[in-house]
Amino acid sequence: MAVSRFSSQSLEQLVSQILATRRISRMDQELLMTLLDKEVIEPREHDLVNQVFEALQQGRLRVA
């Protein structure tokens, strides 16, 4: 999956996978950071990234 074509749907799939497995890989981190580099982030994308950030803060995710 090319980062430049990272759609909201694939972001939803990525976040679902991260939260289901309770771990985030370096590649997952890079994809999320690339998303945050965009000039405009859709509200749904912002909410999804916040879910991951909150899970990290609360210790519900393991960084792998």
Short mmCIF file of N, CA and C in Angstrom, two decimals:
data_model
loop_
_atom_site.label_atom_id
_atom_site.label_comp_id
_atom_site.label_asym_id
_atom_site.label_seq_id
_atom_site.Cartn_x
_atom_site.Cartn_y
_atom_site.Cartn_z
N MET A 1 0.85 -1.17 0.00
CA MET A 1 0.00 0.00 0.00
C MET A 1 0.89 1.23 0.00
N ALA A 2 0.76 2.09 -0.98
CA ALA A 2 1.56 3.30 -1.06
C ALA A 2 1.03 4.32 -0.08
N VAL A 3 1.94 4.97 0.61
CA VAL A 3 1.55 5.94 1.62
C VAL A 3 0.79 7.09 0.99
N SER A 4 1.17 7.51 -0.21
CA SER A 4 0.51 8.64 -0.85
C SER A 4 -0.94 8.33 -1.20
N ARG A 5 -1.30 7.07 -1.23
CA ARG A 5 -2.68 6.67 -1.54
C ARG A 5 -3.38 6.11 -0.32
N PHE A 6 -2.95 6.53 0.83
CA PHE A 6 -3.47 6.04 2.09
C PHE A 6 -4.86 6.61 2.30
N SER A 7 -5.89 5.80 2.12
CA SER A 7 -7.26 6.28 2.20
C SER A 7 -7.81 6.17 3.62
N SER A 8 -8.93 6.85 3.85
CA SER A 8 -9.58 6.77 5.16
C SER A 8 -9.99 5.34 5.47
N GLN A 9 -10.44 4.61 4.45
CA GLN A 9 -10.85 3.23 4.67
C GLN A 9 -9.67 2.38 5.12
N SER A 10 -8.53 2.52 4.46
CA SER A 10 -7.36 1.74 4.87
C SER A 10 -6.86 2.21 6.23
N LEU A 11 -7.05 3.48 6.55
CA LEU A 11 -6.69 3.97 7.88
C LEU A 11 -7.57 3.30 8.92
N GLU A 12 -8.85 3.18 8.63
CA GLU A 12 -9.76 2.49 9.55
C GLU A 12 -9.33 1.05 9.76
N GLN A 13 -8.92 0.38 8.69
CA GLN A 13 -8.45 -1.00 8.79
C GLN A 13 -7.18 -1.08 9.63
N LEU A 14 -6.26 -0.14 9.42
CA LEU A 14 -5.01 -0.11 10.18
C LEU A 14 -5.29 0.10 11.66
N VAL A 15 -6.13 1.08 11.98
CA VAL A 15 -6.44 1.36 13.38
C VAL A 15 -7.16 0.18 14.02
N SER A 16 -8.07 -0.44 13.29
CA SER A 16 -8.76 -1.63 13.81
C SER A 16 -7.77 -2.74 14.13
N GLN A 17 -6.81 -2.94 13.22
CA GLN A 17 -5.79 -3.97 13.42
C GLN A 17 -4.93 -3.64 14.64
N ILE A 18 -4.51 -2.39 14.75
CA ILE A 18 -3.67 -1.97 15.88
C ILE A 18 -4.40 -2.19 17.20
N LEU A 19 -5.65 -1.77 17.27
CA LEU A 19 -6.41 -1.89 18.51
C LEU A 19 -6.76 -3.34 18.83
N ALA A 20 -7.01 -4.14 17.79
CA ALA A 20 -7.36 -5.56 18.01
C ALA A 20 -6.16 -6.36 18.51
N THR A 21 -4.98 -6.07 17.95
CA THR A 21 -3.79 -6.82 18.34
C THR A 21 -3.10 -6.22 19.56
N ARG A 22 -3.51 -5.01 19.91
CA ARG A 22 -2.95 -4.27 21.04
C ARG A 22 -1.46 -4.05 20.90
N ARG A 23 -1.01 -3.87 19.64
CA ARG A 23 0.38 -3.53 19.38
C ARG A 23 0.48 -2.69 18.12
N ILE A 24 1.51 -1.86 18.09
CA ILE A 24 1.74 -1.00 16.94
C ILE A 24 3.19 -1.19 16.50
N SER A 25 3.38 -1.44 15.21
CA SER A 25 4.72 -1.67 14.68
C SER A 25 5.33 -0.35 14.20
N ARG A 26 6.61 -0.40 13.90
CA ARG A 26 7.29 0.79 13.37
C ARG A 26 6.64 1.22 12.06
N MET A 27 6.28 0.27 11.22
CA MET A 27 5.64 0.62 9.95
C MET A 27 4.29 1.31 10.20
N ASP A 28 3.52 0.79 11.15
CA ASP A 28 2.25 1.42 11.51
C ASP A 28 2.48 2.85 11.97
N GLN A 29 3.50 3.04 12.79
CA GLN A 29 3.83 4.38 13.30
C GLN A 29 4.18 5.32 12.15
N GLU A 30 4.97 4.82 11.22
CA GLU A 30 5.37 5.65 10.08
C GLU A 30 4.18 6.04 9.22
N LEU A 31 3.26 5.10 9.01
CA LEU A 31 2.07 5.42 8.22
C LEU A 31 1.22 6.47 8.92
N LEU A 32 1.07 6.35 10.22
CA LEU A 32 0.28 7.34 10.97
C LEU A 32 0.96 8.70 10.95
N MET A 33 2.28 8.74 11.09
CA MET A 33 3.00 10.01 11.06
C MET A 33 2.89 10.66 9.69
N THR A 34 2.93 9.85 8.64
CA THR A 34 2.76 10.39 7.30
C THR A 34 1.38 11.01 7.15
N LEU A 35 0.39 10.37 7.71
CA LEU A 35 -0.96 10.92 7.68
C LEU A 35 -1.00 12.28 8.38
N LEU A 36 -0.32 12.39 9.49
CA LEU A 36 -0.33 13.65 10.24
C LEU A 36 0.43 14.75 9.53
N ASP A 37 1.28 14.39 8.57
CA ASP A 37 2.04 15.37 7.80
C ASP A 37 1.18 16.08 6.76
N LYS A 38 0.00 15.57 6.48
CA LYS A 38 -0.87 16.19 5.49
C LYS A 38 -1.29 17.57 5.98
N GLU A 39 -1.53 18.47 5.03
CA GLU A 39 -1.98 19.81 5.40
C GLU A 39 -3.38 19.78 5.99
N VAL A 40 -4.25 18.93 5.45
CA VAL A 40 -5.63 18.85 5.92
C VAL A 40 -5.93 17.42 6.32
N ILE A 41 -6.38 17.26 7.55
CA ILE A 41 -6.77 15.94 8.04
C ILE A 41 -8.28 15.96 8.24
N GLU A 42 -8.94 14.99 7.64
CA GLU A 42 -10.39 14.88 7.77
C GLU A 42 -10.75 14.59 9.23
N PRO A 43 -11.92 15.03 9.68
CA PRO A 43 -12.33 14.77 11.07
C PRO A 43 -12.30 13.29 11.44
N ARG A 44 -12.73 12.42 10.53
CA ARG A 44 -12.72 10.98 10.82
C ARG A 44 -11.29 10.47 10.99
N GLU A 45 -10.37 10.95 10.14
CA GLU A 45 -8.97 10.55 10.26
C GLU A 45 -8.40 11.01 11.60
N HIS A 46 -8.73 12.22 11.99
CA HIS A 46 -8.27 12.77 13.27
C HIS A 46 -8.77 11.90 14.42
N ASP A 47 -10.03 11.51 14.39
CA ASP A 47 -10.60 10.67 15.43
C ASP A 47 -9.89 9.32 15.52
N LEU A 48 -9.58 8.73 14.37
CA LEU A 48 -8.92 7.43 14.35
C LEU A 48 -7.51 7.51 14.93
N VAL A 49 -6.77 8.55 14.55
CA VAL A 49 -5.43 8.73 15.08
C VAL A 49 -5.50 8.97 16.59
N ASN A 50 -6.49 9.73 17.03
CA ASN A 50 -6.66 9.98 18.47
C ASN A 50 -6.93 8.69 19.24
N GLN A 51 -7.67 7.76 18.64
CA GLN A 51 -7.93 6.47 19.30
C GLN A 51 -6.62 5.75 19.59
N VAL A 52 -5.72 5.76 18.61
CA VAL A 52 -4.43 5.09 18.79
C VAL A 52 -3.61 5.83 19.84
N PHE A 53 -3.58 7.15 19.76
CA PHE A 53 -2.81 7.94 20.71
C PHE A 53 -3.31 7.72 22.15
N GLU A 54 -4.61 7.72 22.33
CA GLU A 54 -5.18 7.50 23.66
C GLU A 54 -4.85 6.10 24.18
N ALA A 55 -4.91 5.11 23.30
CA ALA A 55 -4.57 3.75 23.71
C ALA A 55 -3.11 3.66 24.14
N LEU A 56 -2.24 4.37 23.42
CA LEU A 56 -0.82 4.41 23.80
C LEU A 56 -0.65 5.06 25.16
N GLN A 57 -1.31 6.20 25.36
CA GLN A 57 -1.20 6.92 26.63
C GLN A 57 -1.70 6.08 27.80
N GLN A 58 -2.73 5.30 27.57
CA GLN A 58 -3.33 4.50 28.62
C GLN A 58 -2.61 3.16 28.82
N GLY A 59 -1.61 2.89 28.02
CA GLY A 59 -0.85 1.66 28.16
C GLY A 59 -1.57 0.43 27.61
N ARG A 60 -2.54 0.64 26.74
CA ARG A 60 -3.28 -0.48 26.16
C ARG A 60 -2.63 -1.02 24.90
N LEU A 61 -1.56 -0.36 24.40
CA LEU A 61 -0.85 -0.82 23.22
C LEU A 61 0.61 -1.09 23.57
N ARG A 62 1.14 -2.12 22.95
CA ARG A 62 2.56 -2.42 23.06
C ARG A 62 3.23 -1.95 21.78
N VAL A 63 4.35 -1.27 21.90
CA VAL A 63 5.09 -0.82 20.74
C VAL A 63 6.06 -1.93 20.35
N ALA A 64 5.92 -2.42 19.13
CA ALA A 64 6.75 -3.56 18.68
C ALA A 64 7.69 -3.11 17.57
#
